[in-house]
CSV table of C-alpha atoms in Angstrom, one decimal:
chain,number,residue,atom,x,y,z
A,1,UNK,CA,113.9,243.8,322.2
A,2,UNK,CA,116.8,241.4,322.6
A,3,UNK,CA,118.4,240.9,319.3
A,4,UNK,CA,118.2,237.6,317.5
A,5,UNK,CA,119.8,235.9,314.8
A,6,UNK,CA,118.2,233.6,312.4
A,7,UNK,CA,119.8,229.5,312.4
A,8,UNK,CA,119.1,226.9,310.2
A,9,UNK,CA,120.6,223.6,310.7
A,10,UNK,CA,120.5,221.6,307.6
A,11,UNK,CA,121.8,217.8,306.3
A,12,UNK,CA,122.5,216.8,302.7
A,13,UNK,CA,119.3,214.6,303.5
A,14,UNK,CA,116.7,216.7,305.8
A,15,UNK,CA,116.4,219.9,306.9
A,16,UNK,CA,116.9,220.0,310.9
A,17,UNK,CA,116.2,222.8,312.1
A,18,UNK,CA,115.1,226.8,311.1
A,19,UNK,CA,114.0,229.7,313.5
A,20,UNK,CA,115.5,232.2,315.5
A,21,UNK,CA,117.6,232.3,318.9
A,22,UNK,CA,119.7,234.5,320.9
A,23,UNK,CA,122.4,232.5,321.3
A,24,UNK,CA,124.2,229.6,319.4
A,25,UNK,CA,126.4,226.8,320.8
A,26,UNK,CA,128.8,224.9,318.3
A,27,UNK,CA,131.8,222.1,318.4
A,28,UNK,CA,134.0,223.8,315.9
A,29,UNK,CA,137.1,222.4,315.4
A,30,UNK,CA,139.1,223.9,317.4
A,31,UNK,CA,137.1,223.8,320.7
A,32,UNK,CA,133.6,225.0,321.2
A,33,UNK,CA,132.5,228.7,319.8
A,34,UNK,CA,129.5,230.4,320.9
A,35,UNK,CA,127.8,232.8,319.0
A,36,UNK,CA,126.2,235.8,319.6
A,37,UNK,CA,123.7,238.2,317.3
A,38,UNK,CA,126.3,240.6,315.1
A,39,UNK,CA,129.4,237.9,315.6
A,40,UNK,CA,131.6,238.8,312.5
A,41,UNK,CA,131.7,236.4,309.1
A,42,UNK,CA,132.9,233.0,310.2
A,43,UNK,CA,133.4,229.9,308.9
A,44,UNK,CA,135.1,227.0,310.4
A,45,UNK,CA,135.0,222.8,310.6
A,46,UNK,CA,132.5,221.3,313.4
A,47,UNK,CA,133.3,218.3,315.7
A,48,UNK,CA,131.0,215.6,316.3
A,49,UNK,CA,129.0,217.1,319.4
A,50,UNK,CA,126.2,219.0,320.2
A,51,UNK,CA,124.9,222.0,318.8
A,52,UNK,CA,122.4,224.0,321.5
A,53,UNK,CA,120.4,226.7,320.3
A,54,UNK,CA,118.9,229.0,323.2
A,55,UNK,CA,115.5,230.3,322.0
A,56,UNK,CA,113.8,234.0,322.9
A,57,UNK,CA,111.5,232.3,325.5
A,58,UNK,CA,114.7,231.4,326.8
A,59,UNK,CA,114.6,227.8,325.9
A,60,UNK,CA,117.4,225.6,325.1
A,61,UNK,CA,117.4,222.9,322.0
A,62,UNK,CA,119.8,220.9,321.1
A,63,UNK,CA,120.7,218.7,318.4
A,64,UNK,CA,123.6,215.9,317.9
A,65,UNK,CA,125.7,216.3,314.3
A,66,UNK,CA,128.1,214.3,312.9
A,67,UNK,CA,130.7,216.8,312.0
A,68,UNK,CA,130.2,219.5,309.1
A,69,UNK,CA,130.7,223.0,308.3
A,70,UNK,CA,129.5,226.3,310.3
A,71,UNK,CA,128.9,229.5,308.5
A,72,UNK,CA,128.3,232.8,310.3
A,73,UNK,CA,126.8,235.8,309.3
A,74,UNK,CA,126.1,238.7,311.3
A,75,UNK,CA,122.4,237.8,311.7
A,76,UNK,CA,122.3,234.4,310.3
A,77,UNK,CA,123.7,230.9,311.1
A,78,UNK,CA,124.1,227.9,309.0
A,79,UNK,CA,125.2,224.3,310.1
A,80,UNK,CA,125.5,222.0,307.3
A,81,UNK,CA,125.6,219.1,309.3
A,82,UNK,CA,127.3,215.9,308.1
A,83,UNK,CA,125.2,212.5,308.2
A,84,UNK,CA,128.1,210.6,307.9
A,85,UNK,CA,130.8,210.3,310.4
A,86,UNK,CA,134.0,211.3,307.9
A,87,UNK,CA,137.5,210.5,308.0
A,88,UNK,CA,139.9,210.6,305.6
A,89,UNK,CA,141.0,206.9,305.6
A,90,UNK,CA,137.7,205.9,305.8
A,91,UNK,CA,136.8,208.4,302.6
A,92,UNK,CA,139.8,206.9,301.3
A,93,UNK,CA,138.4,202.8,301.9
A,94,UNK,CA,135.2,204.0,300.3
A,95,UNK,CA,136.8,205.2,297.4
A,96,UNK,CA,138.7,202.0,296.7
A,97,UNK,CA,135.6,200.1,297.2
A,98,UNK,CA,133.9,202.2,294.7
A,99,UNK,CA,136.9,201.5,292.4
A,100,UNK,CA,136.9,197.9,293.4
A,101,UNK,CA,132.9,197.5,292.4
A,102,UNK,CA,133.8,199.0,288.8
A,103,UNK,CA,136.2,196.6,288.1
A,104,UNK,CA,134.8,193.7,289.5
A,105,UNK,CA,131.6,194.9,287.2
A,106,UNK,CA,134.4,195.2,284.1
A,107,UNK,CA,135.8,191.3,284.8
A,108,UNK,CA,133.0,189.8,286.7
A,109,UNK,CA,130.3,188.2,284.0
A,110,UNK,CA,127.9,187.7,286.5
A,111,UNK,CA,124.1,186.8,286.2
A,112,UNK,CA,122.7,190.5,286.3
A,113,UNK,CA,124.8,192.0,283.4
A,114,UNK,CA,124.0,188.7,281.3
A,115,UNK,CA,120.9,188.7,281.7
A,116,UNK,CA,120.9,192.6,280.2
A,117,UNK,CA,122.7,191.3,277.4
A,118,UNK,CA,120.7,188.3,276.3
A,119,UNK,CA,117.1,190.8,277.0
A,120,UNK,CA,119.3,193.4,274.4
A,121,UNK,CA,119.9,189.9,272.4
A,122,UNK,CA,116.4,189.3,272.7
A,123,UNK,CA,115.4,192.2,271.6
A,124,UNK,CA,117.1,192.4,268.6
A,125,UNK,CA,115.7,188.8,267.7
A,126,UNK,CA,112.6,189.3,268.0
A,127,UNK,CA,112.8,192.9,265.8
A,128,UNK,CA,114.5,190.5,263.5
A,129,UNK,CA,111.3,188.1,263.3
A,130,UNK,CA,109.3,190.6,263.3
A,131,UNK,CA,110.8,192.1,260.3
A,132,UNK,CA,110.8,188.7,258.4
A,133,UNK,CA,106.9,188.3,259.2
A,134,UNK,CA,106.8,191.5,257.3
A,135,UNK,CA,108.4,190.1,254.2
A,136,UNK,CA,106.8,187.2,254.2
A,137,UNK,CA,103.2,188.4,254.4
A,138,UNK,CA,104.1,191.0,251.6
A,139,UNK,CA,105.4,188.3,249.4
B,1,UNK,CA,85.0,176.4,267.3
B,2,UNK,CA,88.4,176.3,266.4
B,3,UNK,CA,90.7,178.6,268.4
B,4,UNK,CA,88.3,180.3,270.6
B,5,UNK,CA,89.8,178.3,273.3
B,6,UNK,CA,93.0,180.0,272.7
B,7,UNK,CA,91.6,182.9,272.7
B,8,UNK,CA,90.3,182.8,276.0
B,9,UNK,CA,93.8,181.9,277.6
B,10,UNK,CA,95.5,184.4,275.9
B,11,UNK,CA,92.7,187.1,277.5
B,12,UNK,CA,93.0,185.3,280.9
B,13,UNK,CA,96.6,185.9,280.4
B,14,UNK,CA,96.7,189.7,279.2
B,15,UNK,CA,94.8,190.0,282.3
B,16,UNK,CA,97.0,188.6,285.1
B,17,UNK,CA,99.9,190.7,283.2
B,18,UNK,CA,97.3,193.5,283.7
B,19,UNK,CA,97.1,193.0,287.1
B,20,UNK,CA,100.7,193.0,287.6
B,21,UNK,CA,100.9,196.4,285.6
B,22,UNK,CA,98.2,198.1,287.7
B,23,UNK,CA,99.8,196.9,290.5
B,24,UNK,CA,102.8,198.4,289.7
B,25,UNK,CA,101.6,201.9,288.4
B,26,UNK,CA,100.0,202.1,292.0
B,27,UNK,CA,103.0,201.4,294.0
B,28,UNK,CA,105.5,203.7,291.2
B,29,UNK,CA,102.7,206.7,292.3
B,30,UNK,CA,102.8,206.2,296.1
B,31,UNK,CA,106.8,205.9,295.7
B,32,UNK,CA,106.7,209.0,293.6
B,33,UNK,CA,105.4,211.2,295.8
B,34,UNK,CA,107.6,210.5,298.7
B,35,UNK,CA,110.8,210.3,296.4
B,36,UNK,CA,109.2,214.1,296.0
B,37,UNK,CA,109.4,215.2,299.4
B,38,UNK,CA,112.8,213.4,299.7
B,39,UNK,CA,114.0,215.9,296.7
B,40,UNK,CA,112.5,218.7,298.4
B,41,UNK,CA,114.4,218.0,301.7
B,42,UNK,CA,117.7,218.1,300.3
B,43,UNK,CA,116.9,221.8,298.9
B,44,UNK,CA,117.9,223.6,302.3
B,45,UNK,CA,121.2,222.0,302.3
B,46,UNK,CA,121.9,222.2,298.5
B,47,UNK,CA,120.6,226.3,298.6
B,48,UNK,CA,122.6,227.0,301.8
B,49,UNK,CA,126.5,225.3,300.9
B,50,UNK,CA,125.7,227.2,297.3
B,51,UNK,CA,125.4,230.5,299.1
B,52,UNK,CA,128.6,229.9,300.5
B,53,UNK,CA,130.8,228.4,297.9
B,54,UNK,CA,129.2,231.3,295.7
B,55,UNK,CA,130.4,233.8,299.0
B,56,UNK,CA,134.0,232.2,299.2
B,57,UNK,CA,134.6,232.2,295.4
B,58,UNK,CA,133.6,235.8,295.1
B,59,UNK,CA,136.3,236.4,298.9
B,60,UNK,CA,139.9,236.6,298.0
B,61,UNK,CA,141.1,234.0,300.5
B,62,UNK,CA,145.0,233.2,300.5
B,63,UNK,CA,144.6,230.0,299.4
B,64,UNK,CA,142.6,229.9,296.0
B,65,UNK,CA,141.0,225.9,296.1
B,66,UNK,CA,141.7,224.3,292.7
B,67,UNK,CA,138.0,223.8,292.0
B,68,UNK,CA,137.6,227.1,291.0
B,69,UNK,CA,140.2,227.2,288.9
B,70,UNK,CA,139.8,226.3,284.9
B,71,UNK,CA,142.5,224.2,283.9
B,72,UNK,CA,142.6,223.4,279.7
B,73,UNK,CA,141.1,220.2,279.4
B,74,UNK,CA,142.5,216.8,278.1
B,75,UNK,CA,140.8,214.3,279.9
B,76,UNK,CA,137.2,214.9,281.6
B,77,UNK,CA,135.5,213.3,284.0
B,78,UNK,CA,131.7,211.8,283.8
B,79,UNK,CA,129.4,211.0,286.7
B,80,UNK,CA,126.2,209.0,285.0
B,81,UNK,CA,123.4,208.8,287.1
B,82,UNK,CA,120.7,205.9,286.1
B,83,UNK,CA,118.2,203.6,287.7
B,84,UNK,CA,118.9,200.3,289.3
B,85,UNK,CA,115.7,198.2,287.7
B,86,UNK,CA,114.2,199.0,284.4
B,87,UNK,CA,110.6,199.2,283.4
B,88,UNK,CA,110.7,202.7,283.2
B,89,UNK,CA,110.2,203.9,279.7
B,90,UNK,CA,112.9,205.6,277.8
B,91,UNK,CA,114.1,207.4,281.1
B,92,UNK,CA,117.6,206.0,280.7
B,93,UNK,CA,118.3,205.1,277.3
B,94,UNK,CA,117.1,209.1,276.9
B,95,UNK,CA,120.2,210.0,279.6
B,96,UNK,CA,122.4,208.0,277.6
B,97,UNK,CA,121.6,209.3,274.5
B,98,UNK,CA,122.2,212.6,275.8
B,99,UNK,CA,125.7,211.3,277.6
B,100,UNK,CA,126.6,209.9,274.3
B,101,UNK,CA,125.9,212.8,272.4
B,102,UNK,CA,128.4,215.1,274.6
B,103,UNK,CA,131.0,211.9,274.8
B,104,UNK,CA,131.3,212.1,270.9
B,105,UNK,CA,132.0,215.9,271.2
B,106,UNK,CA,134.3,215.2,273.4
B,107,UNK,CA,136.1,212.6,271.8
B,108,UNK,CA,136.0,214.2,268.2
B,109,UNK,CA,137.6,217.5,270.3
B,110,UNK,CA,140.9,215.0,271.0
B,111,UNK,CA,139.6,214.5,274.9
B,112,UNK,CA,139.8,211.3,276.8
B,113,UNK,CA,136.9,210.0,278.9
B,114,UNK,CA,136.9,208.6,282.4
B,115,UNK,CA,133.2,207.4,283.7
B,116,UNK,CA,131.8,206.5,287.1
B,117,UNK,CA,128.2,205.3,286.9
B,118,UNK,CA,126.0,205.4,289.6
B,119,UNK,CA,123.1,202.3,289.5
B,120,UNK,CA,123.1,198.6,287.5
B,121,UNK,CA,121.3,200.0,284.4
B,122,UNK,CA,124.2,202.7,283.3
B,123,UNK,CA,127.2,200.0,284.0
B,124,UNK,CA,125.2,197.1,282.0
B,125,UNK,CA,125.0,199.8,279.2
B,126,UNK,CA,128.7,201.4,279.2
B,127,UNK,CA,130.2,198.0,280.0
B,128,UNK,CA,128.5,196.7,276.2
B,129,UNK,CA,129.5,200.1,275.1
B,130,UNK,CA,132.6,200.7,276.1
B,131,UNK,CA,134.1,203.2,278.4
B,132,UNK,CA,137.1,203.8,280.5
B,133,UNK,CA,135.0,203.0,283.6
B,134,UNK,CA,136.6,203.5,286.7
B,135,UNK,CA,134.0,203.4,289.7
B,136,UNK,CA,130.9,202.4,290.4
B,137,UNK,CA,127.9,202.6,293.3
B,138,UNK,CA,124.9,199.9,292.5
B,139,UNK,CA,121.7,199.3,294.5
B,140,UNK,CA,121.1,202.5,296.4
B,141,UNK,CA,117.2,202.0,296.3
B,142,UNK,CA,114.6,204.6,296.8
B,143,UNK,CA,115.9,206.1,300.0
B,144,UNK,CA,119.8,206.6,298.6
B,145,UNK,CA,121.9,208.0,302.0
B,146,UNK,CA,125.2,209.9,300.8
B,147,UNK,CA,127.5,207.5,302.6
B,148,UNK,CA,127.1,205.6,299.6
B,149,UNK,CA,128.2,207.8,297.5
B,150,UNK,CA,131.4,209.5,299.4
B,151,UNK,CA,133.5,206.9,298.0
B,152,UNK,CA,132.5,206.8,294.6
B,153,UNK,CA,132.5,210.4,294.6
B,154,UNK,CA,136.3,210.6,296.1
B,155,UNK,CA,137.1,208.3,292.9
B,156,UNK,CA,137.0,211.7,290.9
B,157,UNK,CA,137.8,214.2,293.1
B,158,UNK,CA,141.0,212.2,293.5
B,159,UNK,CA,141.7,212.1,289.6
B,160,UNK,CA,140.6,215.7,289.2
B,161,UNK,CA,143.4,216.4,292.0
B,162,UNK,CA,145.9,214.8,290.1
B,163,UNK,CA,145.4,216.0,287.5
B,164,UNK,CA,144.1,212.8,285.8
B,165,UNK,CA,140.9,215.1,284.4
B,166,UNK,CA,140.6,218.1,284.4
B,167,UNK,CA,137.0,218.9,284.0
B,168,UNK,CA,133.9,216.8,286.0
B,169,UNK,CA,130.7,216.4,284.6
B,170,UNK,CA,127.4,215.1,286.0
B,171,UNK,CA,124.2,213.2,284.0
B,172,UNK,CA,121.5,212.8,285.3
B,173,UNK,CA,117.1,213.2,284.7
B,174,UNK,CA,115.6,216.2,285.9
B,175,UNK,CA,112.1,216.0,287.3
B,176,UNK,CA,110.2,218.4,285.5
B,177,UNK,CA,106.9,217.0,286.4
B,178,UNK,CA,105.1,214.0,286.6
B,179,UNK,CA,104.7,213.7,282.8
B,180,UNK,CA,108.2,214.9,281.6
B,181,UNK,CA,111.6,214.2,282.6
B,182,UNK,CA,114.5,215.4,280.9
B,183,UNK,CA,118.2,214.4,280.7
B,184,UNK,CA,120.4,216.9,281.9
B,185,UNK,CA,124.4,217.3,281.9
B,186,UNK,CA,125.7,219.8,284.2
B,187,UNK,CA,129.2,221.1,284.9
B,188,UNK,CA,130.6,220.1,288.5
B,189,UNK,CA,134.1,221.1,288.6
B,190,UNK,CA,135.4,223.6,287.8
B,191,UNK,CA,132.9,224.8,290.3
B,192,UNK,CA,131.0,227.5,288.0
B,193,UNK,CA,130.0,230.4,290.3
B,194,UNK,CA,128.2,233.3,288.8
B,195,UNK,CA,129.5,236.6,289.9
B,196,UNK,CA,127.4,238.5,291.9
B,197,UNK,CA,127.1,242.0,292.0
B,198,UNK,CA,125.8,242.6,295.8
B,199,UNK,CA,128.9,241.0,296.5
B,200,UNK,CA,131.8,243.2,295.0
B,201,UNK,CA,133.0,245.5,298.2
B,202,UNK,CA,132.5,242.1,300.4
B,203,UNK,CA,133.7,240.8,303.8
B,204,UNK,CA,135.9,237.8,303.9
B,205,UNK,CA,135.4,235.4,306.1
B,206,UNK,CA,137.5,234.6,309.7
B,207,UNK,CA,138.7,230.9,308.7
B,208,UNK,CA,139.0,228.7,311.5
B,209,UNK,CA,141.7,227.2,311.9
B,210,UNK,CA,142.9,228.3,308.0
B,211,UNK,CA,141.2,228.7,305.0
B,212,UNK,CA,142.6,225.6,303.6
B,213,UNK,CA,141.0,222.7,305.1
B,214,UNK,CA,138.1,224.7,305.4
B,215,UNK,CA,137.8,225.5,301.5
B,216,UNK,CA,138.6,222.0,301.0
B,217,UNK,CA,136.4,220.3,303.3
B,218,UNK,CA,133.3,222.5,302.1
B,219,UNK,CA,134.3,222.0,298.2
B,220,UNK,CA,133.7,218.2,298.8
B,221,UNK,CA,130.8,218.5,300.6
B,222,UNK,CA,129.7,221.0,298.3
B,223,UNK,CA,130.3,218.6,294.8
B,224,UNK,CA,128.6,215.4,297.1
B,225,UNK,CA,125.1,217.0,298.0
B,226,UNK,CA,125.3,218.3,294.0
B,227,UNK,CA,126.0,214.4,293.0
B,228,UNK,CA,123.5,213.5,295.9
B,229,UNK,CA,120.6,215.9,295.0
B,230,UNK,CA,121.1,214.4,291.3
B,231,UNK,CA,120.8,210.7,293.0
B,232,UNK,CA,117.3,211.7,294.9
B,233,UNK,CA,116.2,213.2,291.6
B,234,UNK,CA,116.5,210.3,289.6
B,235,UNK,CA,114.9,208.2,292.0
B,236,UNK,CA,111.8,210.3,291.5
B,237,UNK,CA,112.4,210.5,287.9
B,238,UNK,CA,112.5,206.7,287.7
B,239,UNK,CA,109.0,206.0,290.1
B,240,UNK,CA,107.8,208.7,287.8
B,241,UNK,CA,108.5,207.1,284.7
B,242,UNK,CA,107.7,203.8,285.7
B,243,UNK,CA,104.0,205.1,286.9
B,244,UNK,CA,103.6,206.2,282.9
B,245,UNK,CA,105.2,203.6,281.7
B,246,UNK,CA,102.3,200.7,283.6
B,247,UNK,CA,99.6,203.4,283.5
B,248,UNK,CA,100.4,203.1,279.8
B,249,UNK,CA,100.8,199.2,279.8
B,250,UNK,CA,97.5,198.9,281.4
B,251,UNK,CA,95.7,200.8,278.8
B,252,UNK,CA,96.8,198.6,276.2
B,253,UNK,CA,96.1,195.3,278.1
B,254,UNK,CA,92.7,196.9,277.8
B,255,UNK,CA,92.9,197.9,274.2
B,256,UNK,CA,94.0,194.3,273.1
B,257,UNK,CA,91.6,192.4,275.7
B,258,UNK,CA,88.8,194.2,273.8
B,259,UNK,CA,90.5,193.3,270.3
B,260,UNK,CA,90.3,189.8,271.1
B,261,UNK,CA,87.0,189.6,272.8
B,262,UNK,CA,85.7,191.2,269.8
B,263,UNK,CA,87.3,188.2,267.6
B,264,UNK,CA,86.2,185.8,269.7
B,265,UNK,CA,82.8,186.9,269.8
B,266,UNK,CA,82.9,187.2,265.8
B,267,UNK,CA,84.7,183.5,265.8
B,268,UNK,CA,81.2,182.1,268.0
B,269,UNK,CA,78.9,183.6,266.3
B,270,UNK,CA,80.5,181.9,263.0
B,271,UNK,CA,81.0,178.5,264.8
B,272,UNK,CA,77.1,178.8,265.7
B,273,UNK,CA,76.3,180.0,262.4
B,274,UNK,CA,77.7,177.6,260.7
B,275,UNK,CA,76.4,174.5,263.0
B,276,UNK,CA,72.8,175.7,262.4
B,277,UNK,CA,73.7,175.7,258.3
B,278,UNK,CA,74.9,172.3,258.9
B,279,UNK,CA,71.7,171.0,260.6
B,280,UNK,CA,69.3,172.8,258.3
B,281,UNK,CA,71.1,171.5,255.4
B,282,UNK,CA,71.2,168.1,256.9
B,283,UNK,CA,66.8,168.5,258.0
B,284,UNK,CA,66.7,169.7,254.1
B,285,UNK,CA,68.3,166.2,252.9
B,286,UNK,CA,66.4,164.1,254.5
């Protein structure tokens, strides 16, 4: 019996792909690694490119990632595929904008956080009526 | 018959509101159960990088990342997760208890705060309350993608790198089941792995190209899908909530349509009565 190793190719959203295969292809980072049943513990960056997985039945499946991170294990194989494309300036824009949306929020009084402050007004109103209605009927 | 008029508006009324409650409870149930499988999708990903953080923490690489190292606090770092609409019961003013609860600790043990909320309920809260806020990530909807959240993310892994806090929480509701959600606070960084025993004579793993940028590129990944998987769990937190909350609704639209059919029933028959009294009495003086 040929000897097989076990790969399962997941994303932060969706699992990919799980199963078995003889052989597997990746885009590590620095250039493409191929990976046999037994290969020793590994773990390296992945390219955007294709990852091809040959079956037993001799098959070959392949599937498109983003980037991410390859783990190796004599008989096992993870891909945690990215599903963003991921650069550091462009992590870095994203993080200003994130920054920028909090203090926009902090200066900007705009309709959606006034509206949560006059339903919190609102509330405490009508607990206020509510309470006087009270008094009143027990007077 | 004075009032029965009323009455029957305010029943025609309670009615269309019950509609729109059904309506509701229906579409939070349907939403529910794919915000479900969306939670169960991001399991593979979430077991699998733990595995191998757990794996590399236990290693002795050369470079030892700084999220797995405890530093003494003075300034900590909160992620709050929370809806984007409301209608949902106590689901987040139950988180924000709970937030507030450890923020007091906190603050009475002499530590400063930094928050980043994720979705418009937690920032129209914090922002009345009051709370170094410093990012933000608002409309994510029921299918959130992590793109979305890199950014807001980075806003802390930054601060935690420079040292601006030195611990990073996470809040968020934990779907328990349908009925019962519950606000949980969990630890992010520093990253707590639990030794394992299996693991103690271990192999290390060939880096490629070095252990650095591996470590680090994996550690970030590794915090996101955390923050992420918390994301997707409060969206089915929130559909489940909100399908209580209108089932609930509904069944008291009922109760209070029957109330006031009963006291406009009870105001008829009096009107009635009270007309045949006044013809009798008026046949009787004639």
């Amino acid at each position: 019996m040929a000897m097989t190793l076990h790969v399962d190719i997941v994303s932060a959203e969706a699992e990919i792909f799980s199963g078995t295969a003889t052989m597997v292809f990746a885009p590590a980072e620095m250039g493409e690694v191929g990976i046999a049943p037994r290969h020793a513990p590994l773990v390296t960056r992945l390219k955007p490119g294709e990852v091809r997985v040959q079956t037993q039945e001799g098959d070959e499946m392949s599937f498109f990632v983003s980037g991410g991170m390859l783990e190796v294990q004599p008989h096992v194989i993870t891909v945690l595929a990215d599903t963003a494309i991921r650069a550091d300036d462009l992590d870095e824009a994203q993080a200003m904008e994130a920054k920028e949306r909090a203090e926009k929020m902090l200066s900007d009084k705009s309709a959606e956080l006034d509206y949560a402050k006059a339903q919190a007004e609102l509330a405490q109103s009508i607990a206020q009526l509510a309470a006087i209605k009270k008094l009143r009927a027990k007077s | 018959m004075a009032g029965s008029k009323e009455i029957r508006t305010q029943v025609a009324s309670i009615k269309g509101t019950q509609k729109i409650t059904k309506a509701m409870e229906m579409v939070a149930a349907s939403k529910m159960r794919k915000a479900q499988e969306r939670m169960l999708a991001t399991r593979p990903y979430a077991e699998k990088i733990q595995n191998v953080v757990e794996h590399l923490s236990q290693a002795h690489p050369e470079y030892h990342h700084p999220y797995l190292q405890m530093r003494e606090p003075k300034r900590v770092g909160l992620i709050i997760i929370s809806t984007d609409r409301g209608l949902c019961g106590g689901l987040n003013i139950n988180l924000f208890k709970s937030a507030i609860t450890s923020m007091k600790e906190w603050d009475a043990a002499g530590l400063e705060i930094d928050l980043t909320l994720i979705g418009t309920k937690s920032g129209a809260f914090f922002k009345r309350l009051g709370g170094n806020i410093v990012a933000t990530a608002t409309h994510l909807g029921d299918t959130p993608s992590i793109v979305e959240l890199i950014g807001t993310v980075k806003v802390m892994l930054d601060a935690y790198e420079a040292g601006t806090i030195d611990r990073l929480y996470l809040a968020h509701n934990e779907f328990e089941n349908t009925m019962t959600q519950n606000p949980l606070l969990k630890q992010l960084i520093p990253v707590a792995a639990e030794p394992d025993e299996q693991l103690k004579d271990h192999w290390d793993y060939i880096y490629e190209p070095d252990s650095r940028p591996v470590m680090d590129a994996l550690m970030i990944r590794y915090i996101e899908s955390l923050v992420y998987q918390g994301v997707v769990e409060n969206v089915a937190c929130e559909q489940a909530a909100r399908m209580v909350a209108m089932k609930s609704a509904t069944e008291n639209a009922d109760d209070l349509i029957d109330e006031l059919q009963l006291i406009y029933n009870k105001a008829r028959q009096a009107a009635i009565t009270q007309e045949i009294s006044e013809i009798v009495s008026g046949a009787a003086a004639v």
